[in-house]
PDB file of C-alpha atoms and ligand atoms in Angstrom:
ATOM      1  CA  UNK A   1      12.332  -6.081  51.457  1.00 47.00           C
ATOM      2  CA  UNK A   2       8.647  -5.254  50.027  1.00 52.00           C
ATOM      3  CA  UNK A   3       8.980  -1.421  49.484  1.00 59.00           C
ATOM      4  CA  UNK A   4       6.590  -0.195  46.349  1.00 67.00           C
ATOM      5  CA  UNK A   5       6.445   3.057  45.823  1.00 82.00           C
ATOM      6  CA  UNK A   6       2.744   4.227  45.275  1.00 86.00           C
ATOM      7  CA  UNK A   7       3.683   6.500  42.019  1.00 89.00           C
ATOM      8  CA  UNK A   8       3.572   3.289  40.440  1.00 91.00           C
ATOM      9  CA  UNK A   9      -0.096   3.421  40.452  1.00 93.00           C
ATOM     10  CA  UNK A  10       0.171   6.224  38.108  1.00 95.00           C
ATOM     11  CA  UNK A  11       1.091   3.869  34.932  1.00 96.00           C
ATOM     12  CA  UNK A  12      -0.939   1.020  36.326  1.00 96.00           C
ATOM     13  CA  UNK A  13      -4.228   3.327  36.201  1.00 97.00           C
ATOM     14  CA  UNK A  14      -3.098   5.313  33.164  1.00 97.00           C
ATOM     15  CA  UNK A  15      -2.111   2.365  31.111  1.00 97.00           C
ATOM     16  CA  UNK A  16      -5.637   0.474  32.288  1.00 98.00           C
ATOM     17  CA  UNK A  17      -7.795   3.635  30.890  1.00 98.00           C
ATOM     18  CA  UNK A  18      -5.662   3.775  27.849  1.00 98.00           C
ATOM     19  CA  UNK A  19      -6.359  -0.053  27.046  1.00 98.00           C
ATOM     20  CA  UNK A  20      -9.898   0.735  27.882  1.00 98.00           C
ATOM     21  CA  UNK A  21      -9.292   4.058  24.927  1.00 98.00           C
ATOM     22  CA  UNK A  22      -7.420   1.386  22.248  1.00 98.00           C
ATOM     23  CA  UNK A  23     -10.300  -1.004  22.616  1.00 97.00           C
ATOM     24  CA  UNK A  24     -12.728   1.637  22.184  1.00 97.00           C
ATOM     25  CA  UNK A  25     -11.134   2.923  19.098  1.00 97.00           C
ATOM     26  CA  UNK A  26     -10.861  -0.484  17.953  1.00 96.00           C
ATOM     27  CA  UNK A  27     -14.204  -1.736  18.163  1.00 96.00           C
ATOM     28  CA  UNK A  28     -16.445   1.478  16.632  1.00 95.00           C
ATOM     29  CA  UNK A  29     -13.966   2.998  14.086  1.00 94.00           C
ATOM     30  CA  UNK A  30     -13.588   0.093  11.533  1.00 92.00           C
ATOM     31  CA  UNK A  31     -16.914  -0.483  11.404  1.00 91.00           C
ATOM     32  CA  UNK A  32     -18.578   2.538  11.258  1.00 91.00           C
ATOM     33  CA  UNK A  33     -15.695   5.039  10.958  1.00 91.00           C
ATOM     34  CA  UNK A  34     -16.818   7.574  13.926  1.00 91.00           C
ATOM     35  CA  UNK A  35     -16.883   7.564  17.274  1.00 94.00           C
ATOM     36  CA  UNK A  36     -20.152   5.848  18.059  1.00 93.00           C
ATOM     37  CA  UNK A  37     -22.017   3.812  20.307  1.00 94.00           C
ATOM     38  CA  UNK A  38     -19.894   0.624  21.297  1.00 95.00           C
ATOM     39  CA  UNK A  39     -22.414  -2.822  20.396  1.00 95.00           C
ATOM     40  CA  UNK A  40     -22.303  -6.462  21.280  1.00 94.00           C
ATOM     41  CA  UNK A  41     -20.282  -8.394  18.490  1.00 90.00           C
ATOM     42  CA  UNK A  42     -22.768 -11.340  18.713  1.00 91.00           C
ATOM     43  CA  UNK A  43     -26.642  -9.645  19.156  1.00 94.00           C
ATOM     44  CA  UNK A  44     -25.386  -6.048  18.025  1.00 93.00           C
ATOM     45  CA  UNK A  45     -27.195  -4.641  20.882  1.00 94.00           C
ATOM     46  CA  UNK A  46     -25.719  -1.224  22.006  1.00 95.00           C
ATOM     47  CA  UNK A  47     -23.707  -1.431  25.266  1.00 95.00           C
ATOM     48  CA  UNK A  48     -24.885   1.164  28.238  1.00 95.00           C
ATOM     49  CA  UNK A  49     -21.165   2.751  28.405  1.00 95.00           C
ATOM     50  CA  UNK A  50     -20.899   1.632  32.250  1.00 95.00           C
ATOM     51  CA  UNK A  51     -21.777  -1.931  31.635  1.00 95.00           C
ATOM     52  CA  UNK A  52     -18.720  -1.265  28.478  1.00 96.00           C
ATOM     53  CA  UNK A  53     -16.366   0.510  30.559  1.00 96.00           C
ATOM     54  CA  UNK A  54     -16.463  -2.298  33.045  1.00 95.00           C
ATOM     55  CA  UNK A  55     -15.715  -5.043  30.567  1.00 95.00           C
ATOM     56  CA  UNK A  56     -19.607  -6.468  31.385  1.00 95.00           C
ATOM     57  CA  UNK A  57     -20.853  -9.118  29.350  1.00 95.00           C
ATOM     58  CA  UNK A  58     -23.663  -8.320  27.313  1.00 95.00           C
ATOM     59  CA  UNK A  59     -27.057  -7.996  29.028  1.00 94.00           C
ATOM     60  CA  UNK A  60     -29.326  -9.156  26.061  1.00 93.00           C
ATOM     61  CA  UNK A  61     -27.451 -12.763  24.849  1.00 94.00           C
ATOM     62  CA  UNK A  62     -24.745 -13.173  27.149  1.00 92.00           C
ATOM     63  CA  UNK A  63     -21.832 -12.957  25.674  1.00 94.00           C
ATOM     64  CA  UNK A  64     -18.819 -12.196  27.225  1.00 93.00           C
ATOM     65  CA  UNK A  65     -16.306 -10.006  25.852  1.00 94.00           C
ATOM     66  CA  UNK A  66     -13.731 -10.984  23.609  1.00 94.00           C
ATOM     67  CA  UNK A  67     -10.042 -12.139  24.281  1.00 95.00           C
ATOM     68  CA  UNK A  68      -8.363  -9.137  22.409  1.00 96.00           C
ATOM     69  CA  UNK A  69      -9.972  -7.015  24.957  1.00 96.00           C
ATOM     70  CA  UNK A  70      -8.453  -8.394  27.682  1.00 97.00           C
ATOM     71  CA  UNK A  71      -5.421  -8.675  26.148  1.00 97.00           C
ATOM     72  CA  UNK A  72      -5.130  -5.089  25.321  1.00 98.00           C
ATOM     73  CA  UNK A  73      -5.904  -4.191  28.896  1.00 98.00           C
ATOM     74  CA  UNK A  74      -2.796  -6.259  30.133  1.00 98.00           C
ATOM     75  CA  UNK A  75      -0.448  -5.469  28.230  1.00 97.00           C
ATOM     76  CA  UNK A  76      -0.925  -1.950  27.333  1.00 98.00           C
ATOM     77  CA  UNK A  77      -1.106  -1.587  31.187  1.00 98.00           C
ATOM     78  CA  UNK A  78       1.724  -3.722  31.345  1.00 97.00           C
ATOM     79  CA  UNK A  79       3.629  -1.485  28.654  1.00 97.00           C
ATOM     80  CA  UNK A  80       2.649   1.737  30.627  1.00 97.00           C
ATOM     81  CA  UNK A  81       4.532   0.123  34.042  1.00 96.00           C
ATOM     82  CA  UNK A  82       7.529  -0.597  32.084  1.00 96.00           C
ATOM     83  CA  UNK A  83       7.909   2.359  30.186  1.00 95.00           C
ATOM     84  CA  UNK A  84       7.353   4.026  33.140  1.00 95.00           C
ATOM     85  CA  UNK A  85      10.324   2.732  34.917  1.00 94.00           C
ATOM     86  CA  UNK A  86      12.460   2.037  32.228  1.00 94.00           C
ATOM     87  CA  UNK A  87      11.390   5.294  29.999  1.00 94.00           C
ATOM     88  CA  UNK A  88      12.397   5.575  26.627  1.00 93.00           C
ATOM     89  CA  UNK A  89      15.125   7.863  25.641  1.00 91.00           C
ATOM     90  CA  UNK A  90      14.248   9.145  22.667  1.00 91.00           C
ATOM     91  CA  UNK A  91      10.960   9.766  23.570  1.00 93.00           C
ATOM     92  CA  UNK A  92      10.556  10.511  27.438  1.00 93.00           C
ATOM     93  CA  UNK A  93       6.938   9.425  29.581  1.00 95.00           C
ATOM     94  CA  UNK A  94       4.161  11.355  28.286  1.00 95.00           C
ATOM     95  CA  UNK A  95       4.933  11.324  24.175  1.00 95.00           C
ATOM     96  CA  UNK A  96       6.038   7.358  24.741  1.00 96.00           C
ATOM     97  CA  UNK A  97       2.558   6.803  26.484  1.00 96.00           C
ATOM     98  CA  UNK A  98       0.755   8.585  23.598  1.00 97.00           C
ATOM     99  CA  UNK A  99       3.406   6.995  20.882  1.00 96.00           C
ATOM    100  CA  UNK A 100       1.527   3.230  22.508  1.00 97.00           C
ATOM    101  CA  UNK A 101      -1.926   4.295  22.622  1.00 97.00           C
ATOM    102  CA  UNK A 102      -1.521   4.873  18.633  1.00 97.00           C
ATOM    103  CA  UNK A 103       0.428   1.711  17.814  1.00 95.00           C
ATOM    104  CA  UNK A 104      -2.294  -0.278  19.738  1.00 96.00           C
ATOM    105  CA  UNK A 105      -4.730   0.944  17.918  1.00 96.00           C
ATOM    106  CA  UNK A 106      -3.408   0.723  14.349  1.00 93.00           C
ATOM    107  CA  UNK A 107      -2.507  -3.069  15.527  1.00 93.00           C
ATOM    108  CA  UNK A 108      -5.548  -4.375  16.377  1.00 94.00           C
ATOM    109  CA  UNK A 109      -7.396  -2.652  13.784  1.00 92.00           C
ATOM    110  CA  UNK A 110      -4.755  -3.974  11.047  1.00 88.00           C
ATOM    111  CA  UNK A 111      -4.809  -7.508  12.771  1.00 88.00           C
ATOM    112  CA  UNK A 112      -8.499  -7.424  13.330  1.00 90.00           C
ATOM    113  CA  UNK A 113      -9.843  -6.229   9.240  1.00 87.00           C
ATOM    114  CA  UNK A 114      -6.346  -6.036   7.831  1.00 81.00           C
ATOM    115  CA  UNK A 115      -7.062  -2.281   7.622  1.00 82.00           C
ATOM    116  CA  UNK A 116      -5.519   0.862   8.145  1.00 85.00           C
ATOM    117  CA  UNK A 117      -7.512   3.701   7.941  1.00 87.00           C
ATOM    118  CA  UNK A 118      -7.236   7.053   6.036  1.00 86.00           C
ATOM    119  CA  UNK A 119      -8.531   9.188   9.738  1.00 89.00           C
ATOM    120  CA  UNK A 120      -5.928   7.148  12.056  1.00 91.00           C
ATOM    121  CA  UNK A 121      -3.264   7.724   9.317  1.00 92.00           C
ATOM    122  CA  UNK A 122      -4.187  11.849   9.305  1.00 93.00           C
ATOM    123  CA  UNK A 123      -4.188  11.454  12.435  1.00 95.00           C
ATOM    124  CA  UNK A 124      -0.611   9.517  12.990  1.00 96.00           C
ATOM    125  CA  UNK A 125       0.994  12.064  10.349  1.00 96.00           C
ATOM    126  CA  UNK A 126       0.412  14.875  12.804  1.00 97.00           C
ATOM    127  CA  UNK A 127       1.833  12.650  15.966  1.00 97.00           C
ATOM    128  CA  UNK A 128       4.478  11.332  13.648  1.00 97.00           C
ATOM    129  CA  UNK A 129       5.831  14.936  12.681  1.00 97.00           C
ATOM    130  CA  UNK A 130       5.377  16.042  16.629  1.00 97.00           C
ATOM    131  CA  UNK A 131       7.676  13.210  17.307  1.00 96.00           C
ATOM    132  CA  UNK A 132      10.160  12.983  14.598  1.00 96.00           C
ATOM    133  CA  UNK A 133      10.863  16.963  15.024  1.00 96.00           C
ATOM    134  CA  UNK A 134      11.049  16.332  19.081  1.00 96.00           C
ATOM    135  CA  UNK A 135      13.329  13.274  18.271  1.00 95.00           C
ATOM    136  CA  UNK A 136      15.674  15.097  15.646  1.00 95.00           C
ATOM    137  CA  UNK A 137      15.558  19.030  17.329  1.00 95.00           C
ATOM    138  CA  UNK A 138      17.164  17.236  20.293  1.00 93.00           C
ATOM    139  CA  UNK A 139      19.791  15.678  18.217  1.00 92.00           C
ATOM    140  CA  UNK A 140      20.744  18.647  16.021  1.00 92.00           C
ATOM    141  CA  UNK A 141      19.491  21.526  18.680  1.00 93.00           C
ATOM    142  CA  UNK A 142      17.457  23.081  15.922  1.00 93.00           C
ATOM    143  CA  UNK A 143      13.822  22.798  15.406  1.00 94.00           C
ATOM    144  CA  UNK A 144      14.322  23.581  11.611  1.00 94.00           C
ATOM    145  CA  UNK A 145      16.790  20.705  10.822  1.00 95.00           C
ATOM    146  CA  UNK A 146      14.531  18.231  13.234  1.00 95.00           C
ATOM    147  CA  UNK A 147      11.518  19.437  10.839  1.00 96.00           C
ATOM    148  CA  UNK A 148      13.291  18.726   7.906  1.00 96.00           C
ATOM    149  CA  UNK A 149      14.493  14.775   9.204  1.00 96.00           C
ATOM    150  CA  UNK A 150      11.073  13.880  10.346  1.00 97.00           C
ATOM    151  CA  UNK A 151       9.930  15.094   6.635  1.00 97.00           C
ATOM    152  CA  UNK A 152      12.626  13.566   5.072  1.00 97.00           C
ATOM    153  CA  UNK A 153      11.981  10.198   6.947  1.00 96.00           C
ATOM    154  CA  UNK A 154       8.029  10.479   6.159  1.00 96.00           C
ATOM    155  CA  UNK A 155       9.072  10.844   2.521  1.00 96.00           C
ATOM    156  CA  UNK A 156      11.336   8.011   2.226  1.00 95.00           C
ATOM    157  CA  UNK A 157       9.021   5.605   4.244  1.00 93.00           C
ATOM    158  CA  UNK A 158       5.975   6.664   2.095  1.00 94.00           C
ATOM    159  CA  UNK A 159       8.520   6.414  -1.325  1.00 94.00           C
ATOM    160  CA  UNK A 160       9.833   3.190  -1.000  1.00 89.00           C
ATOM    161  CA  UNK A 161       6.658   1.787   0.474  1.00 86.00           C
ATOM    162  CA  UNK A 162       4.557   3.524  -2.452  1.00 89.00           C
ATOM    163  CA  UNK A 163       7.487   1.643  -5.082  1.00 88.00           C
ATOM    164  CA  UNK A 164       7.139  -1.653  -3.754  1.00 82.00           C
ATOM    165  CA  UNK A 165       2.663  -1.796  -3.641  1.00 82.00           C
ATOM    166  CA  UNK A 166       3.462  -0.542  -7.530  1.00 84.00           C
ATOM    167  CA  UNK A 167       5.311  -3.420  -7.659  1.00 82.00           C
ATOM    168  CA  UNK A 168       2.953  -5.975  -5.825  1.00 76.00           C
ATOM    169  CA  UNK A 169      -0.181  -4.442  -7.690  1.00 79.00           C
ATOM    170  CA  UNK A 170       1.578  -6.004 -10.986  1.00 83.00           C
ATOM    171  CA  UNK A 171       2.107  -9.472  -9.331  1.00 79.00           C
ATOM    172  CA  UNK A 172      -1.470  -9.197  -8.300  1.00 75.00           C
ATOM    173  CA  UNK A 173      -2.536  -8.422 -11.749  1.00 79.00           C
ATOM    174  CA  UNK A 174      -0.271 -11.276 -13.268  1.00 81.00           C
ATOM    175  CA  UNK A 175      -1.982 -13.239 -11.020  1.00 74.00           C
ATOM    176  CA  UNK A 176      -5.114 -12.558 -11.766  1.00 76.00           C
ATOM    177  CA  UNK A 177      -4.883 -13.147 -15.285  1.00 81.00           C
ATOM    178  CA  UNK A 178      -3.412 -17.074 -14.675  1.00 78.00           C
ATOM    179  CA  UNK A 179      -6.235 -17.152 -12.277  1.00 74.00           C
ATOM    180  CA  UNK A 180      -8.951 -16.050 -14.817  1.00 77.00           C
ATOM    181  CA  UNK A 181      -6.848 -18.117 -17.641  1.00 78.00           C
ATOM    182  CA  UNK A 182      -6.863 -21.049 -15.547  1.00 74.00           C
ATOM    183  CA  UNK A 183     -11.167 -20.693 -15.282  1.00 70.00           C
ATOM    184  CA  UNK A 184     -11.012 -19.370 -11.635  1.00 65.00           C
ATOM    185  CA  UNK A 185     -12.293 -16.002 -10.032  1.00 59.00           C
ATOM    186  CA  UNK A 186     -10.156 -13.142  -8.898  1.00 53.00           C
ATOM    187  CA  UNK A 187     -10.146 -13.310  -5.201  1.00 54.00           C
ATOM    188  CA  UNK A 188      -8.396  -9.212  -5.245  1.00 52.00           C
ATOM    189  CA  UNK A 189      -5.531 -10.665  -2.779  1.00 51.00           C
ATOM    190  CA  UNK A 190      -3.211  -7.705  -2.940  1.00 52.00           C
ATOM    191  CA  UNK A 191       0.472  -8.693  -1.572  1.00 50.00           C
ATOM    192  CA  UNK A 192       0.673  -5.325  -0.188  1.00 55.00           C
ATOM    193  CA  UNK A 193      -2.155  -3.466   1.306  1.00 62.00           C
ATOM    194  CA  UNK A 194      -2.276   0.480  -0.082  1.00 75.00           C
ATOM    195  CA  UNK A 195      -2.604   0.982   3.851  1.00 83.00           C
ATOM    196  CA  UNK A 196       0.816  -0.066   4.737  1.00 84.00           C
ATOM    197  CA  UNK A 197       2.240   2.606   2.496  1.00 89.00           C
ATOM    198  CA  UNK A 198       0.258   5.671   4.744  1.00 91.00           C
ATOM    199  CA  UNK A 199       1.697   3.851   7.488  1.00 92.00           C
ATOM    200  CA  UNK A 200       5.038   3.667   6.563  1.00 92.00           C
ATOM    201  CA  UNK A 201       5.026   7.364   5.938  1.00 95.00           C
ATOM    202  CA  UNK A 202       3.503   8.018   9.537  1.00 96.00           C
ATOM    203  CA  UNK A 203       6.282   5.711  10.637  1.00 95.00           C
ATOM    204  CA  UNK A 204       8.712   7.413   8.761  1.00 96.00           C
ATOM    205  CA  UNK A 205       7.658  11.057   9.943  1.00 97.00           C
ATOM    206  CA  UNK A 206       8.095   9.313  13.837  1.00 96.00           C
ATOM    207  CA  UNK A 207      11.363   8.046  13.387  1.00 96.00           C
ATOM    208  CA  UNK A 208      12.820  10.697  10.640  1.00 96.00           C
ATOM    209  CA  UNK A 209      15.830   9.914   8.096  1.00 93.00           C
ATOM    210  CA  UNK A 210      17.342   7.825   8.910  1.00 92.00           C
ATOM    211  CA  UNK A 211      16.165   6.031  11.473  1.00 93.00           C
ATOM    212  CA  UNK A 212      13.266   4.901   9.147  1.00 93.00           C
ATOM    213  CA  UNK A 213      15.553   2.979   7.155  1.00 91.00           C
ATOM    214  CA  UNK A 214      16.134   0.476   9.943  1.00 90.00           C
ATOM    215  CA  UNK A 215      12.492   0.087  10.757  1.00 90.00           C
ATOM    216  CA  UNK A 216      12.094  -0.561   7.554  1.00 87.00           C
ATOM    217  CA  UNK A 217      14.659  -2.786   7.336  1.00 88.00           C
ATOM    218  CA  UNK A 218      13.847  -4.794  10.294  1.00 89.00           C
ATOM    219  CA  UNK A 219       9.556  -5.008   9.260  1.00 87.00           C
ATOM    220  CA  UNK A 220      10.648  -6.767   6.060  1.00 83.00           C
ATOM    221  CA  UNK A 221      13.191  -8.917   7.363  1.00 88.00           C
ATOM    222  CA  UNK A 222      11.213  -9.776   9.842  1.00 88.00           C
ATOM    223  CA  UNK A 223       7.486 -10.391   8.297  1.00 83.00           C
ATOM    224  CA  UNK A 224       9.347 -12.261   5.313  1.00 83.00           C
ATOM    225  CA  UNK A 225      11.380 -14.580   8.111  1.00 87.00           C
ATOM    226  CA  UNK A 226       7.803 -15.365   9.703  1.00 84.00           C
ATOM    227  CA  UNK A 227       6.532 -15.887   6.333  1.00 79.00           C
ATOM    228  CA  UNK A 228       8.921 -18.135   5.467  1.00 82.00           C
ATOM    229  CA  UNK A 229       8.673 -20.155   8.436  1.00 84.00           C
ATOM    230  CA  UNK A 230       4.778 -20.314   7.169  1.00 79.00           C
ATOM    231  CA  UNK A 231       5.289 -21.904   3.611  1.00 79.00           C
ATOM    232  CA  UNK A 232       8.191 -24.112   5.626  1.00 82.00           C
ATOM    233  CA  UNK A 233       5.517 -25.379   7.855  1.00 80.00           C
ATOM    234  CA  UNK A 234       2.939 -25.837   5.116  1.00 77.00           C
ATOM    235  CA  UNK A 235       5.370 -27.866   2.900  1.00 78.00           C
ATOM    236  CA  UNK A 236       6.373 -30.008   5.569  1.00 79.00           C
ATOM    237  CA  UNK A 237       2.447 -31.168   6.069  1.00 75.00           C
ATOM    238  CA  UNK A 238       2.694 -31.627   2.143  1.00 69.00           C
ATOM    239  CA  UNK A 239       0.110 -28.692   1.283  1.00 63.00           C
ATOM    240  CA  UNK A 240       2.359 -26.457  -0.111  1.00 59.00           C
ATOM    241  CA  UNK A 241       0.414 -24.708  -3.315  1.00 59.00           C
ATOM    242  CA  UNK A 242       2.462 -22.444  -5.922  1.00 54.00           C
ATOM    243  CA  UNK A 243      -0.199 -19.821  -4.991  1.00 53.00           C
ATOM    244  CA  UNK A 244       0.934 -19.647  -1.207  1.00 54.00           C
ATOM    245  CA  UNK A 245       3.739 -17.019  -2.437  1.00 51.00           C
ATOM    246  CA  UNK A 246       1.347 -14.780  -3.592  1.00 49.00           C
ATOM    247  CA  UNK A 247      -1.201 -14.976   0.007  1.00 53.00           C
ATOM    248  CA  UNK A 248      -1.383 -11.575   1.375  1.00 54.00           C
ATOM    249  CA  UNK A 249       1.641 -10.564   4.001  1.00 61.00           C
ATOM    250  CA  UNK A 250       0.193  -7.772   6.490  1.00 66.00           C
ATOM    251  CA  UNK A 251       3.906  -5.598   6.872  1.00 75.00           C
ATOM    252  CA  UNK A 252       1.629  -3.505   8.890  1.00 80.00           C
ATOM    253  CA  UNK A 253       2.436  -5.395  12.111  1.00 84.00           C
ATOM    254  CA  UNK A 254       6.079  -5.675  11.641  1.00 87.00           C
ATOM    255  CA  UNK A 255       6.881  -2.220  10.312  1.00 88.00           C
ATOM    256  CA  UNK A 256       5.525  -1.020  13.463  1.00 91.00           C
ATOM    257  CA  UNK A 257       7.781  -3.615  15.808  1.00 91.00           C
ATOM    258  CA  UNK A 258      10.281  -1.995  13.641  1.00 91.00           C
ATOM    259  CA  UNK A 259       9.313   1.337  14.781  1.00 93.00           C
ATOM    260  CA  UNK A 260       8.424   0.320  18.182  1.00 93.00           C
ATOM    261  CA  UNK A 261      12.300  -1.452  18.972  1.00 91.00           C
ATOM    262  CA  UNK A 262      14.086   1.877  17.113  1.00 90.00           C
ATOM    263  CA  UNK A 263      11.938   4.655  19.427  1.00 92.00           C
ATOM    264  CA  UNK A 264      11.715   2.515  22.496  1.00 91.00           C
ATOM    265  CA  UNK A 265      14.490  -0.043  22.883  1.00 81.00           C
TER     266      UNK A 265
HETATM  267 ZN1   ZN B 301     -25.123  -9.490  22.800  1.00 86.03          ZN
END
């Protein structure tokens, strides 16, 4: 039986103009933190925005555009389709398609220049307390008491976040001091970027108390198991150093599969 219902193209065209938005975002914001002109990565020549729009190579060297944009495109369209069929519970259609846009964006960005920025965290504190109050008012059937968890869950996620890069700015500093000791220069590897604790307080405004926990919870668990399975694979090729524990781990990533399994599976 081939029966599609044509709403479906509502997702599919959505989702393809919100990958197009995410890669946008991505590409002009870290470098020069407005919403400029899109360039070529390779010849820095500014795009026409039809030629960008389209996904067009560049018309002065060539180059075609990158992997992460197509990526994007797929599976934030894919995303849309699903989520449009199977929508999320906590979070309904419209506030789940906006709730993606935002964790696309601080993804590839993070991935990209292991950054999160101080606009798209201003920015994700305002969706995050939209969303934590929705989440929690429908819970409790007060708007009040859904303010208060979403504040209380931005609080914890920013506290314990805030404890632990105290706590890794120390190691960084011990380190830095063998390093110097030992005659070599300070490469500034922090084990915990200052961005992930912003994050974990937008996070924890989405998902309120306690919800946050859990998210929390699972980023850890889950970027130390895939660190660990990192420094397994390195010691099994025999180039295992004593400074691998201290190499940066991004928790920006898997805090936000945290988030993303609690609000939409
Ligand atoms: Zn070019």
């Amino acid at each position: 039986m081939v029966m599609m219902d044509v709403t479906i193209l509502i997702p599919l065209v959505l989702g393809w103009f919100a990958g197009l938005f995410i890669n946008y975002v991505s590409d002009v914001l870290p470098l020069t933190r407005r919403f400029s002109q899109p360039v070529c990565t390779e010849c820095q020549t500014p795009f026409s925005w039809a030629d960008y729009l389209m996904l067009r190579a560049c018309r002065n060297c060539g180059k075609s555009r990158s992997l992460r944009t197509w990526l994007v495109q797929i599976l934030t369209t894919a995303s849309f389709v699903y989520f449009w069929l199977f929508p999320s519970k906590a979070l309904g259609i419209p506030l789940g398609m906006i709730v993606i846009i935002y964790f696309g964006i601080i993804t590839v960005i993070d991935l990209e220049h292991r950054l999160i920025l101080f606009p798209t965290s201003i920015v994700g504190a305002g969706l995050g307390l939209i969303v934590g109050t929705y989440i929690h008012s429908r819970i409790n059937h007060s708007l009040v008491i859904g303010a208060e968890k979403s504040l209380l869950g931005g609080l914890f996620g920013f506290g314990v976040m805030f404890v632990l890069y105290q706590f890794g700015t120390l190691v960084a500093r011990f380190r830095a001091r063998k390093m110097q000791a030992a005659g070599q220069a300070d490469d500034e590897e922090e084990a915990l970027g200052g961005g992930d604790v912003y994050l974990a307080g937008v996070l924890g405004l989405m998902l309120g108390w306690p919800f946050i926990w859990d998210a929390i919870l699972l980023g850890v668990l889950l970027g130390g198991l895939i660190s660990f399975l990192f420094i397994i694979a390195l010691v099994v090729r025999r180039r295992y150093s004593s400074d691998l524990l201290m190499t940066f781990i991004p928790y920006g990533p898997y805090f936000i599969i945290g988030a993303f399994y609690k609000l939409f599976l």
